[in-house]
Amino acid sequence: MDISVYSIKNVTDEQVAEMISAKKSFVLEDIGRTNMGEAIDKLERMLKNKGLKSRVYTKGRSAAIIGELAVPLVGWASVAAIGIHNLATWNTDYEIAKNIVTGTLTVNYKK
């Protein structure tokens, strides 16, 4: 699958809305750590305005859980929380994977 990558500094809201309308997957990069929440909120609003559902998760969370399982209570609590989150956001149109370390949002069309 070919996913286009766009700098958050150069892509317009209209371009993002067009990609959403076309049901495309894409990556937004160059997002500052302090701006990640704002970028996610804006994406979620755009999706909701088009009648689409989304799920936001942290990219690489599965790998982090393996380390947390070394501390059983914390690890199992994380697994349970992720399971509940997945059930609450069942049958989404888009998944938004945030990667704070690299400053990217990977927006994947799922249906």
Tab-separated table of N, CA, C and O in Angstrom:
chain	number	residue	atom	x	y	z
A	1	MET	N	0.838	-1.168	0.000
A	1	MET	CA	0.000	0.000	0.000
A	1	MET	C	0.888	1.239	0.000
A	1	MET	O	1.817	1.353	0.781
A	2	ASP	N	0.614	2.158	-0.884
A	2	ASP	CA	1.382	3.388	-0.994
A	2	ASP	C	0.694	4.478	-0.176
A	2	ASP	O	-0.425	4.874	-0.486
A	3	ILE	N	1.358	4.933	0.864
A	3	ILE	CA	0.799	5.964	1.735
A	3	ILE	C	1.613	7.229	1.556
A	3	ILE	O	2.829	7.230	1.732
A	4	SER	N	0.939	8.314	1.216
A	4	SER	CA	1.615	9.596	1.023
A	4	SER	C	1.942	10.226	2.369
A	4	SER	O	1.208	10.074	3.341
A	5	VAL	N	3.052	10.969	2.395
A	5	VAL	CA	3.518	11.637	3.606
A	5	VAL	C	3.493	13.139	3.359
A	5	VAL	O	3.980	13.616	2.333
A	6	TYR	N	2.921	13.876	4.315
A	6	TYR	CA	2.784	15.327	4.195
A	6	TYR	C	3.299	16.001	5.461
A	6	TYR	O	3.034	15.528	6.568
A	7	SER	N	3.988	17.090	5.294
A	7	SER	CA	4.399	17.886	6.438
A	7	SER	C	3.188	18.658	6.949
A	7	SER	O	2.464	19.263	6.166
A	8	ILE	N	2.981	18.644	8.232
A	8	ILE	CA	1.859	19.372	8.834
A	8	ILE	C	1.998	20.873	8.551
A	8	ILE	O	1.012	21.604	8.540
A	9	LYS	N	3.223	21.299	8.268
A	9	LYS	CA	3.482	22.718	8.002
A	9	LYS	C	3.048	23.131	6.597
A	9	LYS	O	2.836	24.308	6.342
A	10	ASN	N	2.936	22.170	5.681
A	10	ASN	CA	2.651	22.491	4.282
A	10	ASN	C	1.290	22.022	3.786
A	10	ASN	O	0.837	22.471	2.741
A	11	VAL	N	0.638	21.109	4.485
A	11	VAL	CA	-0.649	20.584	4.033
A	11	VAL	C	-1.770	21.471	4.594
A	11	VAL	O	-1.697	21.939	5.718
A	12	THR	N	-2.775	21.709	3.777
A	12	THR	CA	-3.895	22.546	4.211
A	12	THR	C	-5.023	21.668	4.768
A	12	THR	O	-5.093	20.469	4.489
A	13	ASP	N	-5.913	22.295	5.521
A	13	ASP	CA	-7.082	21.583	6.026
A	13	ASP	C	-7.920	21.044	4.874
A	13	ASP	O	-8.481	19.951	4.959
A	14	GLU	N	-7.983	21.812	3.795
A	14	GLU	CA	-8.763	21.392	2.633
A	14	GLU	C	-8.168	20.137	1.996
A	14	GLU	O	-8.897	19.232	1.584
A	15	GLN	N	-6.837	20.064	1.935
A	15	GLN	CA	-6.185	18.874	1.369
A	15	GLN	C	-6.460	17.650	2.241
A	15	GLN	O	-6.728	16.563	1.724
A	16	VAL	N	-6.388	17.836	3.556
A	16	VAL	CA	-6.664	16.727	4.477
A	16	VAL	C	-8.120	16.294	4.320
A	16	VAL	O	-8.414	15.095	4.244
A	17	ALA	N	-9.040	17.244	4.250
A	17	ALA	CA	-10.464	16.926	4.076
A	17	ALA	C	-10.696	16.167	2.778
A	17	ALA	O	-11.510	15.226	2.740
A	18	GLU	N	-9.988	16.527	1.711
A	18	GLU	CA	-10.115	15.828	0.429
A	18	GLU	C	-9.624	14.378	0.541
A	18	GLU	O	-10.242	13.465	-0.004
A	19	MET	N	-8.505	14.180	1.254
A	19	MET	CA	-7.983	12.819	1.430
A	19	MET	C	-8.964	11.974	2.238
A	19	MET	O	-9.186	10.796	1.927
A	20	ILE	N	-9.567	12.583	3.248
A	20	ILE	CA	-10.559	11.873	4.053
A	20	ILE	C	-11.770	11.518	3.196
A	20	ILE	O	-12.263	10.393	3.244
A	21	SER	N	-12.247	12.467	2.411
A	21	SER	CA	-13.396	12.210	1.534
A	21	SER	C	-13.100	11.100	0.530
A	21	SER	O	-13.977	10.306	0.184
A	22	ALA	N	-11.846	11.036	0.073
A	22	ALA	CA	-11.424	10.007	-0.884
A	22	ALA	C	-11.068	8.684	-0.187
A	22	ALA	O	-10.669	7.729	-0.846
A	23	LYS	N	-11.202	8.663	1.144
A	23	LYS	CA	-10.916	7.465	1.948
A	23	LYS	C	-9.493	6.973	1.758
A	23	LYS	O	-9.232	5.785	1.616
A	24	LYS	N	-8.561	7.914	1.766
A	24	LYS	CA	-7.149	7.591	1.614
A	24	LYS	C	-6.483	7.468	2.977
A	24	LYS	O	-6.902	8.078	3.953
A	25	SER	N	-5.407	6.709	3.008
A	25	SER	CA	-4.531	6.650	4.170
A	25	SER	C	-3.365	7.586	3.900
A	25	SER	O	-2.934	7.731	2.754
A	26	PHE	N	-2.839	8.219	4.957
A	26	PHE	CA	-1.751	9.171	4.791
A	26	PHE	C	-1.026	9.369	6.114
A	26	PHE	O	-1.501	8.948	7.167
A	27	VAL	N	0.148	9.993	6.028
A	27	VAL	CA	0.957	10.296	7.208
A	27	VAL	C	1.169	11.802	7.271
A	27	VAL	O	1.492	12.438	6.269
A	28	LEU	N	0.972	12.362	8.455
A	28	LEU	CA	1.308	13.757	8.716
A	28	LEU	C	2.554	13.758	9.576
A	28	LEU	O	2.610	13.068	10.601
A	29	GLU	N	3.570	14.510	9.153
A	29	GLU	CA	4.830	14.537	9.894
A	29	GLU	C	5.177	15.963	10.317
A	29	GLU	O	4.454	16.897	10.003
A	30	ASP	N	6.275	16.093	11.033
A	30	ASP	CA	6.771	17.387	11.530
A	30	ASP	C	5.826	18.010	12.566
A	30	ASP	O	5.690	19.228	12.637
A	31	ILE	N	5.186	17.173	13.368
A	31	ILE	CA	4.281	17.662	14.407
A	31	ILE	C	5.069	17.777	15.702
A	31	ILE	O	5.654	16.798	16.169
A	32	GLY	N	5.081	18.956	16.266
A	32	GLY	CA	5.783	19.169	17.529
A	32	GLY	C	5.085	18.443	18.667
A	32	GLY	O	3.870	18.224	18.630
A	33	ARG	N	5.838	18.063	19.672
A	33	ARG	CA	5.273	17.332	20.819
A	33	ARG	C	4.139	18.104	21.485
A	33	ARG	O	3.154	17.511	21.896
A	34	THR	N	4.290	19.412	21.563
A	34	THR	CA	3.245	20.217	22.213
A	34	THR	C	2.028	20.421	21.317
A	34	THR	O	0.983	20.838	21.795
A	35	ASN	N	2.156	20.122	20.029
A	35	ASN	CA	1.053	20.304	19.085
A	35	ASN	C	0.351	19.002	18.721
A	35	ASN	O	-0.615	19.021	17.950
A	36	MET	N	0.816	17.875	19.243
A	36	MET	CA	0.255	16.570	18.877
A	36	MET	C	-1.238	16.485	19.235
A	36	MET	O	-2.048	16.068	18.413
A	37	GLY	N	-1.598	16.878	20.423
A	37	GLY	CA	-2.997	16.817	20.860
A	37	GLY	C	-3.898	17.675	19.991
A	37	GLY	O	-5.007	17.260	19.617
A	38	GLU	N	-3.438	18.861	19.661
A	38	GLU	CA	-4.204	19.773	18.806
A	38	GLU	C	-4.409	19.170	17.413
A	38	GLU	O	-5.510	19.238	16.848
A	39	ALA	N	-3.373	18.556	16.855
A	39	ALA	CA	-3.470	17.937	15.534
A	39	ALA	C	-4.454	16.763	15.552
A	39	ALA	O	-5.264	16.612	14.637
A	40	ILE	N	-4.417	15.969	16.618
A	40	ILE	CA	-5.339	14.834	16.743
A	40	ILE	C	-6.773	15.337	16.871
A	40	ILE	O	-7.683	14.823	16.210
A	41	ASP	N	-6.986	16.347	17.714
A	41	ASP	CA	-8.335	16.915	17.890
A	41	ASP	C	-8.897	17.409	16.563
A	41	ASP	O	-10.062	17.175	16.234
A	42	LYS	N	-8.063	18.097	15.793
A	42	LYS	CA	-8.513	18.633	14.506
A	42	LYS	C	-8.886	17.499	13.547
A	42	LYS	O	-9.926	17.545	12.883
A	43	LEU	N	-8.048	16.459	13.499
A	43	LEU	CA	-8.333	15.309	12.637
A	43	LEU	C	-9.633	14.623	13.048
A	43	LEU	O	-10.467	14.286	12.197
A	44	GLU	N	-9.811	14.428	14.346
A	44	GLU	CA	-11.024	13.771	14.831
A	44	GLU	C	-12.268	14.593	14.492
A	44	GLU	O	-13.297	14.031	14.103
A	45	ARG	N	-12.189	15.918	14.613
A	45	ARG	CA	-13.320	16.784	14.249
A	45	ARG	C	-13.631	16.668	12.762
A	45	ARG	O	-14.800	16.597	12.367
A	46	MET	N	-12.597	16.666	11.932
A	46	MET	CA	-12.794	16.554	10.489
A	46	MET	C	-13.481	15.232	10.142
A	46	MET	O	-14.389	15.195	9.302
A	47	LEU	N	-13.051	14.155	10.776
A	47	LEU	CA	-13.650	12.853	10.525
A	47	LEU	C	-15.099	12.813	11.000
A	47	LEU	O	-15.986	12.345	10.279
A	48	LYS	N	-15.323	13.327	12.186
A	48	LYS	CA	-16.685	13.333	12.746
A	48	LYS	C	-17.631	14.160	11.875
A	48	LYS	O	-18.779	13.773	11.657
A	49	ASN	N	-17.152	15.285	11.370
A	49	ASN	CA	-17.975	16.138	10.508
A	49	ASN	C	-18.376	15.436	9.214
A	49	ASN	O	-19.362	15.810	8.580
A	50	LYS	N	-17.617	14.424	8.824
A	50	LYS	CA	-17.946	13.655	7.619
A	50	LYS	C	-18.708	12.381	7.975
A	50	LYS	O	-18.922	11.516	7.127
A	51	GLY	N	-19.090	12.250	9.255
A	51	GLY	CA	-19.845	11.077	9.693
A	51	GLY	C	-19.009	9.832	9.861
A	51	GLY	O	-19.526	8.717	9.844
A	52	LEU	N	-17.696	9.997	10.043
A	52	LEU	CA	-16.784	8.862	10.170
A	52	LEU	C	-16.328	8.704	11.616
A	52	LEU	O	-16.205	9.673	12.358
A	53	LYS	N	-16.062	7.449	12.009
A	53	LYS	CA	-15.577	7.147	13.356
A	53	LYS	C	-14.072	6.885	13.303
A	53	LYS	O	-13.564	6.384	12.301
A	54	SER	N	-13.404	7.212	14.407
A	54	SER	CA	-11.958	7.006	14.450
A	54	SER	C	-11.527	6.451	15.802
A	54	SER	O	-12.243	6.562	16.787
A	55	ARG	N	-10.342	5.868	15.797
A	55	ARG	CA	-9.700	5.376	17.014
A	55	ARG	C	-8.285	5.933	17.015
A	55	ARG	O	-7.580	5.849	16.016
A	56	VAL	N	-7.885	6.507	18.140
A	56	VAL	CA	-6.524	7.028	18.282
A	56	VAL	C	-5.764	6.094	19.218
A	56	VAL	O	-6.279	5.695	20.268
A	57	TYR	N	-4.569	5.736	18.825
A	57	TYR	CA	-3.727	4.922	19.691
A	57	TYR	C	-2.276	5.330	19.521
A	57	TYR	O	-1.913	6.014	18.570
A	58	THR	N	-1.463	4.911	20.463
A	58	THR	CA	-0.037	5.203	20.416
A	58	THR	C	0.664	4.105	19.641
A	58	THR	O	0.540	2.921	19.978
A	59	LYS	N	1.377	4.492	18.604
A	59	LYS	CA	2.103	3.520	17.774
A	59	LYS	C	3.170	2.842	18.629
A	59	LYS	O	3.887	3.485	19.377
A	60	GLY	N	3.235	1.534	18.541
A	60	GLY	CA	4.220	0.771	19.308
A	60	GLY	C	3.761	0.390	20.693
A	60	GLY	O	4.537	-0.110	21.489
A	61	ARG	N	2.489	0.597	20.990
A	61	ARG	CA	1.995	0.292	22.336
A	61	ARG	C	2.095	-1.191	22.655
A	61	ARG	O	2.304	-1.565	23.797
A	62	SER	N	1.962	-2.055	21.651
A	62	SER	CA	2.046	-3.501	21.892
A	62	SER	C	3.425	-3.882	22.406
A	62	SER	O	3.552	-4.708	23.297
A	63	ALA	N	4.451	-3.267	21.851
A	63	ALA	CA	5.814	-3.550	22.299
A	63	ALA	C	6.015	-3.071	23.730
A	63	ALA	O	6.690	-3.725	24.523
A	64	ALA	N	5.397	-1.953	24.074
A	64	ALA	CA	5.532	-1.422	25.432
A	64	ALA	C	4.870	-2.343	26.447
A	64	ALA	O	5.337	-2.492	27.573
A	65	ILE	N	3.791	-2.973	26.052
A	65	ILE	CA	3.071	-3.866	26.971
A	65	ILE	C	3.936	-5.049	27.362
A	65	ILE	O	3.899	-5.491	28.505
A	66	ILE	N	4.743	-5.543	26.438
A	66	ILE	CA	5.608	-6.686	26.744
A	66	ILE	C	6.512	-6.343	27.921
A	66	ILE	O	6.671	-7.129	28.842
A	67	GLY	N	7.069	-5.137	27.912
A	67	GLY	CA	7.910	-4.708	29.028
A	67	GLY	C	7.103	-4.537	30.304
A	67	GLY	O	7.567	-4.864	31.392
A	68	GLU	N	5.873	-4.045	30.175
A	68	GLU	CA	5.031	-3.834	31.357
A	68	GLU	C	4.593	-5.154	31.981
A	68	GLU	O	4.290	-5.210	33.169
A	69	LEU	N	4.519	-6.208	31.187
A	69	LEU	CA	4.090	-7.498	31.731
A	69	LEU	C	5.092	-8.049	32.736
A	69	LEU	O	4.759	-8.955	33.503
A	70	ALA	N	6.297	-7.481	32.753
A	70	ALA	CA	7.275	-7.874	33.764
A	70	ALA	C	6.780	-7.460	35.149
A	70	ALA	O	7.144	-8.065	36.155
A	71	VAL	N	5.953	-6.431	35.199
A	71	VAL	CA	5.296	-6.011	36.443
A	71	VAL	C	3.834	-6.406	36.256
A	71	VAL	O	3.050	-5.647	35.685
A	72	PRO	N	3.448	-7.590	36.693
A	72	PRO	CA	2.159	-8.168	36.316
A	72	PRO	C	0.937	-7.269	36.471
A	72	PRO	O	0.141	-7.173	35.547
A	73	LEU	N	0.774	-6.603	37.564
A	73	LEU	CA	-0.438	-5.798	37.765
A	73	LEU	C	-0.521	-4.665	36.749
A	73	LEU	O	-1.562	-4.437	36.141
A	74	VAL	N	0.595	-3.979	36.526
A	74	VAL	CA	0.618	-2.877	35.558
A	74	VAL	C	0.397	-3.403	34.145
A	74	VAL	O	-0.390	-2.848	33.378
A	75	GLY	N	1.078	-4.468	33.799
A	75	GLY	CA	0.965	-5.035	32.456
A	75	GLY	C	-0.439	-5.498	32.131
A	75	GLY	O	-0.983	-5.172	31.080
A	76	TRP	N	-1.037	-6.231	33.041
A	76	TRP	CA	-2.395	-6.727	32.783
A	76	TRP	C	-3.407	-5.599	32.784
A	76	TRP	O	-4.391	-5.639	32.034
A	77	ALA	N	-3.182	-4.584	33.591
A	77	ALA	CA	-4.079	-3.421	33.576
A	77	ALA	C	-4.005	-2.721	32.219
A	77	ALA	O	-5.030	-2.284	31.676
A	78	SER	N	-2.811	-2.632	31.651
A	78	SER	CA	-2.642	-2.029	30.324
A	78	SER	C	-3.336	-2.844	29.255
A	78	SER	O	-4.010	-2.300	28.384
A	79	VAL	N	-3.186	-4.157	29.314
A	79	VAL	CA	-3.841	-5.031	28.342
A	79	VAL	C	-5.358	-4.859	28.433
A	79	VAL	O	-6.044	-4.743	27.420
A	80	ALA	N	-5.891	-4.822	29.654
A	80	ALA	CA	-7.334	-4.663	29.845
A	80	ALA	C	-7.806	-3.315	29.321
A	80	ALA	O	-8.839	-3.217	28.652
A	81	ALA	N	-7.051	-2.251	29.598
A	81	ALA	CA	-7.436	-0.912	29.143
A	81	ALA	C	-7.450	-0.837	27.615
A	81	ALA	O	-8.368	-0.252	27.022
A	82	ILE	N	-6.471	-1.423	26.979
A	82	ILE	CA	-6.426	-1.419	25.513
A	82	ILE	C	-7.598	-2.220	24.948
A	82	ILE	O	-8.238	-1.807	23.983
A	83	GLY	N	-7.898	-3.351	25.564
A	83	GLY	CA	-9.037	-4.157	25.113
A	83	GLY	C	-10.349	-3.398	25.235
A	83	GLY	O	-11.175	-3.409	24.320
A	84	ILE	N	-10.540	-2.703	26.342
A	84	ILE	CA	-11.752	-1.902	26.542
A	84	ILE	C	-11.811	-0.782	25.517
A	84	ILE	O	-12.859	-0.503	24.933
A	85	HIS	N	-10.688	-0.120	25.281
A	85	HIS	CA	-10.637	0.962	24.288
A	85	HIS	C	-11.004	0.442	22.901
A	85	HIS	O	-11.765	1.072	22.164
A	86	ASN	N	-10.483	-0.721	22.539
A	86	ASN	CA	-10.783	-1.292	21.228
A	86	ASN	C	-12.261	-1.647	21.096
A	86	ASN	O	-12.850	-1.463	20.034
A	87	LEU	N	-12.855	-2.147	22.160
A	87	LEU	CA	-14.292	-2.446	22.117
A	87	LEU	C	-15.124	-1.174	22.027
A	87	LEU	O	-16.112	-1.122	21.301
A	88	ALA	N	-14.712	-0.144	22.746
A	88	ALA	CA	-15.458	1.118	22.748
A	88	ALA	C	-15.387	1.810	21.389
A	88	ALA	O	-16.289	2.571	21.036
A	89	THR	N	-14.328	1.556	20.658
A	89	THR	CA	-14.165	2.190	19.341
A	89	THR	C	-14.240	1.140	18.237
A	89	THR	O	-13.512	1.206	17.249
A	90	TRP	N	-15.128	0.181	18.399
A	90	TRP	CA	-15.287	-0.918	17.449
A	90	TRP	C	-15.769	-0.414	16.094
A	90	TRP	O	-16.534	0.526	16.013
A	91	ASN	N	-15.339	-1.042	15.040
A	91	ASN	CA	-15.802	-0.773	13.673
A	91	ASN	C	-15.530	0.669	13.237
A	91	ASN	O	-16.415	1.349	12.725
A	92	THR	N	-14.317	1.115	13.432
A	92	THR	CA	-13.951	2.477	13.050
A	92	THR	C	-13.676	2.575	11.556
A	92	THR	O	-13.340	1.589	10.901
A	93	ASP	N	-13.839	3.785	11.047
A	93	ASP	CA	-13.512	4.052	9.653
A	93	ASP	C	-12.011	4.325	9.504
A	93	ASP	O	-11.383	3.909	8.540
A	94	TYR	N	-11.465	5.059	10.468
A	94	TYR	CA	-10.045	5.442	10.440
A	94	TYR	C	-9.379	5.111	11.774
A	94	TYR	O	-10.000	5.226	12.827
A	95	GLU	N	-8.120	4.705	11.706
A	95	GLU	CA	-7.273	4.596	12.888
A	95	GLU	C	-6.185	5.653	12.766
A	95	GLU	O	-5.598	5.825	11.699
A	96	ILE	N	-5.953	6.356	13.869
A	96	ILE	CA	-4.924	7.389	13.911
A	96	ILE	C	-3.848	6.921	14.882
A	96	ILE	O	-4.087	6.814	16.083
A	97	ALA	N	-2.673	6.616	14.340
A	97	ALA	CA	-1.551	6.149	15.158
A	97	ALA	C	-0.636	7.325	15.431
A	97	ALA	O	-0.035	7.877	14.507
A	98	LYS	N	-0.537	7.714	16.701
A	98	LYS	CA	0.348	8.830	17.049
A	98	LYS	C	1.710	8.283	17.455
A	98	LYS	O	1.814	7.271	18.127
A	99	ASN	N	2.743	8.966	17.003
A	99	ASN	CA	4.110	8.627	17.373
A	99	ASN	C	4.764	9.922	17.828
A	99	ASN	O	5.226	10.724	17.006
A	100	ILE	N	4.771	10.123	19.118
A	100	ILE	CA	5.280	11.372	19.684
A	100	ILE	C	6.782	11.501	19.451
A	100	ILE	O	7.281	12.589	19.193
A	101	VAL	N	7.489	10.386	19.483
A	101	VAL	CA	8.949	10.407	19.311
A	101	VAL	C	9.332	10.939	17.934
A	101	VAL	O	10.224	11.774	17.804
A	102	THR	N	8.647	10.469	16.889
A	102	THR	CA	8.980	10.901	15.534
A	102	THR	C	8.142	12.090	15.063
A	102	THR	O	8.386	12.622	13.980
A	103	GLY	N	7.142	12.473	15.850
A	103	GLY	CA	6.294	13.612	15.486
A	103	GLY	C	5.410	13.331	14.288
A	103	GLY	O	5.218	14.185	13.436
A	104	THR	N	4.850	12.102	14.241
A	104	THR	CA	4.004	11.738	13.108
A	104	THR	C	2.639	11.228	13.564
A	104	THR	O	2.492	10.691	14.661
A	105	LEU	N	1.670	11.406	12.679
A	105	LEU	CA	0.353	10.782	12.811
A	105	LEU	C	0.143	9.955	11.550
A	105	LEU	O	0.214	10.482	10.443
A	106	THR	N	-0.085	8.664	11.717
A	106	THR	CA	-0.385	7.788	10.592
A	106	THR	C	-1.897	7.582	10.592
A	106	THR	O	-2.454	7.055	11.541
A	107	VAL	N	-2.537	8.039	9.530
A	107	VAL	CA	-3.995	8.020	9.426
A	107	VAL	C	-4.375	6.930	8.428
A	107	VAL	O	-4.146	7.076	7.232
A	108	ASN	N	-4.909	5.812	8.948
A	108	ASN	CA	-5.208	4.649	8.108
A	108	ASN	C	-6.696	4.447	7.943
A	108	ASN	O	-7.425	4.319	8.921
A	109	TYR	N	-7.136	4.387	6.677
A	109	TYR	CA	-8.525	4.058	6.380
A	109	TYR	C	-8.672	2.549	6.553
A	109	TYR	O	-7.875	1.776	6.021
A	110	LYS	N	-9.674	2.098	7.305
A	110	LYS	CA	-9.779	0.700	7.683
A	110	LYS	C	-10.849	-0.101	6.968
A	110	LYS	O	-10.847	-1.324	7.031
A	111	LYS	N	-11.817	0.518	6.345
A	111	LYS	CA	-12.926	-0.272	5.779
A	111	LYS	C	-12.720	-0.583	4.327
A	111	LYS	O	-12.137	-0.004	3.562
